[in-house]
Short mmCIF file of N, CA and C in Angstrom, two decimals:
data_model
loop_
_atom_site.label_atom_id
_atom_site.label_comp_id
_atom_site.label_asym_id
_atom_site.label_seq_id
_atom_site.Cartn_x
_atom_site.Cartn_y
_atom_site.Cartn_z
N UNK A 1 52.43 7.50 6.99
CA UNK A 1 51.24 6.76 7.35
C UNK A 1 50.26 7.72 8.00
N UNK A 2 48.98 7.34 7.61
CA UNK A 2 47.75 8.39 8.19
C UNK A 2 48.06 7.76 9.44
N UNK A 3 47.71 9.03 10.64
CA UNK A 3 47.62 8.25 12.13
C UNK A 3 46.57 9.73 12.63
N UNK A 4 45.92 8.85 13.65
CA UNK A 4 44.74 10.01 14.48
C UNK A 4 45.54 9.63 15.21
N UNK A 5 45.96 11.38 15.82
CA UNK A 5 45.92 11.70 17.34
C UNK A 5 45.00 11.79 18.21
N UNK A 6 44.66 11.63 19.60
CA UNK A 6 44.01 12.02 20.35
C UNK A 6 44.54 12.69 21.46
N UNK A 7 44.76 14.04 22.17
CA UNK A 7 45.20 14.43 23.12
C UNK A 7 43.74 14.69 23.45
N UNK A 8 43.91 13.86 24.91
CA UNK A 8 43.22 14.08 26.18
C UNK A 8 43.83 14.91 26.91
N UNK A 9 43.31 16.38 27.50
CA UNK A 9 44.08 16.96 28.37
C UNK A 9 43.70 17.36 29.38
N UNK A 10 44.63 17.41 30.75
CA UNK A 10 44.10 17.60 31.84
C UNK A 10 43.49 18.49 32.61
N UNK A 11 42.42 18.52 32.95
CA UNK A 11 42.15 19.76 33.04
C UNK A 11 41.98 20.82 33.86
N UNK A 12 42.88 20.88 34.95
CA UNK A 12 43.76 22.01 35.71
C UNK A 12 45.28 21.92 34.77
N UNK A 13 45.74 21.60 33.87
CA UNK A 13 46.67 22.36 32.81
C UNK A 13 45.89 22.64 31.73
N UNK A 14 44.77 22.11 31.41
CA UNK A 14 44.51 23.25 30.70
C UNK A 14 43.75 24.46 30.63
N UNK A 15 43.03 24.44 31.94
CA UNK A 15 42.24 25.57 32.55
C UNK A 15 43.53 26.64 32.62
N UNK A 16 44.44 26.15 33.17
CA UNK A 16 45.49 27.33 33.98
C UNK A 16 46.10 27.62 32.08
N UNK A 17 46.00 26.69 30.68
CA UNK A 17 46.95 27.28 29.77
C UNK A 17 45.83 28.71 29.27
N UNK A 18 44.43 28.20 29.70
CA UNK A 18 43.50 28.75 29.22
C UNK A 18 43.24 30.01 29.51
N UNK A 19 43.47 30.45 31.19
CA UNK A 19 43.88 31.39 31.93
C UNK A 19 45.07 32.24 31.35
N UNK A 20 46.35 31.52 31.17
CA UNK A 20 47.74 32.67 30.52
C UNK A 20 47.54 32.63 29.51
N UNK A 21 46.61 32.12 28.43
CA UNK A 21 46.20 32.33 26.79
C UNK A 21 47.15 31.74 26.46
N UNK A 22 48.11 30.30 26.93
CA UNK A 22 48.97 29.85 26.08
C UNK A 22 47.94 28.79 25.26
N UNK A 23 46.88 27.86 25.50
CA UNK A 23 46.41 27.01 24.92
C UNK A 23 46.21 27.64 23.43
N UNK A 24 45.61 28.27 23.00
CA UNK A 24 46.03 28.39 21.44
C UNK A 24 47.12 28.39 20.83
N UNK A 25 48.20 28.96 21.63
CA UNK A 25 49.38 28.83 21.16
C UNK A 25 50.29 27.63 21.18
N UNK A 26 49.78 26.54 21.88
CA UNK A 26 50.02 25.40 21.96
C UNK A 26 49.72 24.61 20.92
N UNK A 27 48.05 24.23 20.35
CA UNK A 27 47.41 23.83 19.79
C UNK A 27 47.93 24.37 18.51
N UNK A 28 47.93 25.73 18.35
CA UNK A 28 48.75 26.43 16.84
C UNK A 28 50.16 25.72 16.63
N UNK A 29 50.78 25.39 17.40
CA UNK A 29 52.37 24.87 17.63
C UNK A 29 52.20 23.45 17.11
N UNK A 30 50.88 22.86 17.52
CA UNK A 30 51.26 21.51 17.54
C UNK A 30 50.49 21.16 15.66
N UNK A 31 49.49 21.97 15.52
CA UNK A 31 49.16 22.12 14.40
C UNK A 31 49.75 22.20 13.32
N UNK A 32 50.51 23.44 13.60
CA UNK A 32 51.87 23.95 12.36
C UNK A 32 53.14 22.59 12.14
N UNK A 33 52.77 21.84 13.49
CA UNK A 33 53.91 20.81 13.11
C UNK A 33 53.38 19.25 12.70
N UNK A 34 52.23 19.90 12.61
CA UNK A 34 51.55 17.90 11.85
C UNK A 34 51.25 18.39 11.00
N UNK A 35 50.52 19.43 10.56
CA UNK A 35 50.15 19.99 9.40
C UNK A 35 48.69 18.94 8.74
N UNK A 36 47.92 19.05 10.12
CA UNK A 36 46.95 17.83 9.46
C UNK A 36 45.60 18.00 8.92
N UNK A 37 45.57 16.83 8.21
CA UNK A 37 44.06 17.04 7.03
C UNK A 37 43.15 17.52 7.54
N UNK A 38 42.58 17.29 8.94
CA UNK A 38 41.49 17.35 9.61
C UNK A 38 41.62 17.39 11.17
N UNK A 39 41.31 18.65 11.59
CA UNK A 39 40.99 18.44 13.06
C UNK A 39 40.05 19.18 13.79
N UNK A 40 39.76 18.31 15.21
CA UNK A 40 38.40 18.54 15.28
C UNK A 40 38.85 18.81 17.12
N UNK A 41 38.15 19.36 17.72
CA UNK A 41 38.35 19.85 19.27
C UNK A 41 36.91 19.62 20.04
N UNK A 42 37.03 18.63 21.34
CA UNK A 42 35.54 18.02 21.51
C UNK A 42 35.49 18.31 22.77
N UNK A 43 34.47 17.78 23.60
CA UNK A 43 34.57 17.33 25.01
C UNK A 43 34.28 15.69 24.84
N UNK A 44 35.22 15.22 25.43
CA UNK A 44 35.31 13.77 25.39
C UNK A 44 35.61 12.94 27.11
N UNK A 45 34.69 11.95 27.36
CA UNK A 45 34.53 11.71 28.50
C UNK A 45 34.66 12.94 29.62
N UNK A 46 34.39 14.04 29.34
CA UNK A 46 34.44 15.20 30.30
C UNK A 46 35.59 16.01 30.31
N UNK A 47 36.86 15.67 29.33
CA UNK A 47 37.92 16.34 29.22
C UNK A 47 38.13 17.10 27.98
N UNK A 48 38.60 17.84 27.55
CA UNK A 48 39.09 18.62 26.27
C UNK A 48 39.65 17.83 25.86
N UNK A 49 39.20 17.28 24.59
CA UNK A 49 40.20 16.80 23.38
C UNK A 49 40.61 17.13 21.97
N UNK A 50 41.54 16.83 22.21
CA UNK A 50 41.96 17.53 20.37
C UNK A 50 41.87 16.17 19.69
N UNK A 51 41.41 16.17 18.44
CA UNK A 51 41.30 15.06 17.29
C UNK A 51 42.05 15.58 15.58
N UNK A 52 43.19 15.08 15.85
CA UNK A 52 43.83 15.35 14.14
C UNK A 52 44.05 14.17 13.53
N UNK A 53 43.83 13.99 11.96
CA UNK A 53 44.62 12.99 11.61
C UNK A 53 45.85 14.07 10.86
N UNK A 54 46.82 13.24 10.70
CA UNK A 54 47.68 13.53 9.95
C UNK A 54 49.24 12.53 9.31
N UNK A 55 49.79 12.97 8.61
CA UNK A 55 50.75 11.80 8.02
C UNK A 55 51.77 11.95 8.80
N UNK A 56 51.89 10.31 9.58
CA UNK A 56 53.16 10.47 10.35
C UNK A 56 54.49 10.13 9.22
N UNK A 57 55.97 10.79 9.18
CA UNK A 57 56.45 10.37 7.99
C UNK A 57 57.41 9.70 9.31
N UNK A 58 57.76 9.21 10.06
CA UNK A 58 58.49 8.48 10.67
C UNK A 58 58.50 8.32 12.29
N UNK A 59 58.51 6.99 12.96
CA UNK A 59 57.94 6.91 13.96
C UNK A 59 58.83 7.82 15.32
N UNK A 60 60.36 7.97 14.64
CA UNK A 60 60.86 8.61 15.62
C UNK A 60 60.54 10.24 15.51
N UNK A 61 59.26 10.58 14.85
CA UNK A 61 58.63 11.71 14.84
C UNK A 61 57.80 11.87 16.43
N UNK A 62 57.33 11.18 16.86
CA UNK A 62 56.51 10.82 18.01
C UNK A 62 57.11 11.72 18.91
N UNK A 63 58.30 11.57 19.80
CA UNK A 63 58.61 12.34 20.77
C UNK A 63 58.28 13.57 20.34
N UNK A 64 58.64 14.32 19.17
CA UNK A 64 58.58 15.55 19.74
C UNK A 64 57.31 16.40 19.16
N UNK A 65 56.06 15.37 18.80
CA UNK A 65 54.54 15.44 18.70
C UNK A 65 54.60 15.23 20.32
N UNK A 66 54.88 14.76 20.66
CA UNK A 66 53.90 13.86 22.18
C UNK A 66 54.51 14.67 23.24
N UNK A 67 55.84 15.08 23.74
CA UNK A 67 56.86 15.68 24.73
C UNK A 67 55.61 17.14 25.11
N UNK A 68 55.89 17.57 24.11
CA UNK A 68 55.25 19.34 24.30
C UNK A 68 53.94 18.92 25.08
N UNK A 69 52.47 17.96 24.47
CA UNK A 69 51.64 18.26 24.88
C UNK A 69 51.31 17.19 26.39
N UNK A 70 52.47 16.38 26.68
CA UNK A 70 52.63 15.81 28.19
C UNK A 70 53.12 16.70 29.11
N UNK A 71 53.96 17.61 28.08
CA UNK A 71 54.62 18.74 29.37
C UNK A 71 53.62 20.01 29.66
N UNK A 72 53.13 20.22 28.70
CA UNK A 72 52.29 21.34 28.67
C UNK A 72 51.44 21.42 28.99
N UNK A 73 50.13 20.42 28.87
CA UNK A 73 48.70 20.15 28.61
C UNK A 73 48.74 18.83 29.80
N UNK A 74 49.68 17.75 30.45
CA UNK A 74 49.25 17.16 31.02
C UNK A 74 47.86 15.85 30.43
N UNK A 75 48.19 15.90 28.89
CA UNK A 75 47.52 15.11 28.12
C UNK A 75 48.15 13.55 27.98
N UNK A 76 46.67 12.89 28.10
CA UNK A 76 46.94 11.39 27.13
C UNK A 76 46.49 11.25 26.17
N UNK A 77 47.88 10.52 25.31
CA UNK A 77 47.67 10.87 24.03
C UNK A 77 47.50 9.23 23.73
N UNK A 78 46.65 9.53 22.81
CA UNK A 78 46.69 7.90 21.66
C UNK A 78 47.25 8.24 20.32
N UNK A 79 47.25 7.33 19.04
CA UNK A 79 47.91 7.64 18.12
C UNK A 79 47.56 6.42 17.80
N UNK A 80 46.78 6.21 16.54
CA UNK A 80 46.35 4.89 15.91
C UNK A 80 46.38 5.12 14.52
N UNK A 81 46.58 4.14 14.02
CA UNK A 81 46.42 4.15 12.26
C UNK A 81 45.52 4.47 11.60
N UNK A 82 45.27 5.45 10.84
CA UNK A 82 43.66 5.47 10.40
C UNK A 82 44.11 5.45 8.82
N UNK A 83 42.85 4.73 8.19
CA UNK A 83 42.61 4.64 6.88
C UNK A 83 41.26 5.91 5.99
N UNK A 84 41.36 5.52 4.92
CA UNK A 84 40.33 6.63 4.59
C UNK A 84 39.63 5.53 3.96
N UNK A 85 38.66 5.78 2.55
CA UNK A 85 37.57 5.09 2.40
C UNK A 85 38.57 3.69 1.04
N UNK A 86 39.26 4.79 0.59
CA UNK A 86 40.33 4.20 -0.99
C UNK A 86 41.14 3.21 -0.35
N UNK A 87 41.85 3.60 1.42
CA UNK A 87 42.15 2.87 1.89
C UNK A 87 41.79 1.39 1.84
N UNK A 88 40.83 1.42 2.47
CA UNK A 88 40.12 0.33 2.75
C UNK A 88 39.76 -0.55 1.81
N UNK A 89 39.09 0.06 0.78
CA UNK A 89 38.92 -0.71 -0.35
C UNK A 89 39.94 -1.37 -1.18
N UNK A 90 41.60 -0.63 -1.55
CA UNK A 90 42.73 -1.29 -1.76
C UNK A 90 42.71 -2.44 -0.43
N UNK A 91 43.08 -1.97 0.87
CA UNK A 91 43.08 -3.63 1.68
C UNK A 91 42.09 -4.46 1.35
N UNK A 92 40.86 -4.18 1.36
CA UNK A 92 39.90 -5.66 1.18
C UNK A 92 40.36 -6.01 -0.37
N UNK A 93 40.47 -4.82 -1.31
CA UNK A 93 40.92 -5.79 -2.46
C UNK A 93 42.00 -6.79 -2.57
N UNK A 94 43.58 -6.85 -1.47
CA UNK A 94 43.98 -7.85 -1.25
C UNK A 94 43.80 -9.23 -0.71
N UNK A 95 42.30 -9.01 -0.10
CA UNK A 95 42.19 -10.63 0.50
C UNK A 95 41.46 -11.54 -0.33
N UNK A 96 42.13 -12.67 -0.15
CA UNK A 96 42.30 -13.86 -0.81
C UNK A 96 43.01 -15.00 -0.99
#
């Protein structure tokens, strides 16, 4: 299933990953392991956020997406379903 991540991260962990140069290597880590279509890195409500979608293939995938960047980054994460455009158009073509 497509799902957007959002890591919100905190930011005295990530100033200090930013300081020992682990934050790329984090972000590369977490990258290499969603392997996702699209991602995007913002300032969001005043914090660093990372934005990926990517295919979750099973929900007990979660911990060990989510563990690293709570331990590391001091991030809140969301994780919602996202559709694309084909998406959408197959669901509305079911209602009725």
């Amino acid at each position: 299933m497509r799902m957007l991540l959002m890591a919100q991260m905190d930011t005295e962990k990530a100033s200090g990953a930013i300081e020992s140069g682990s934050l790329p290597e984090i972000m590369q880590a977490t990258m290499d392991r969603l392997k996702p279509e699209a991602a995007y890195f913002v300032a969001l409500q005043g914090k660093r956020t990372a934005l990926m979608f990517f295919d979750l293939e099973q929900t007990s995938d979660i911990p060990s997406i989510a563990e690293p960047l709570f331990d590391r980054l001091g991030a809140q994460l969301t994780l919602v379903p996202a559709m694309d455009f084909d998406d959408v158009g197959s669901g509305l073509g079911r209602l009725s």
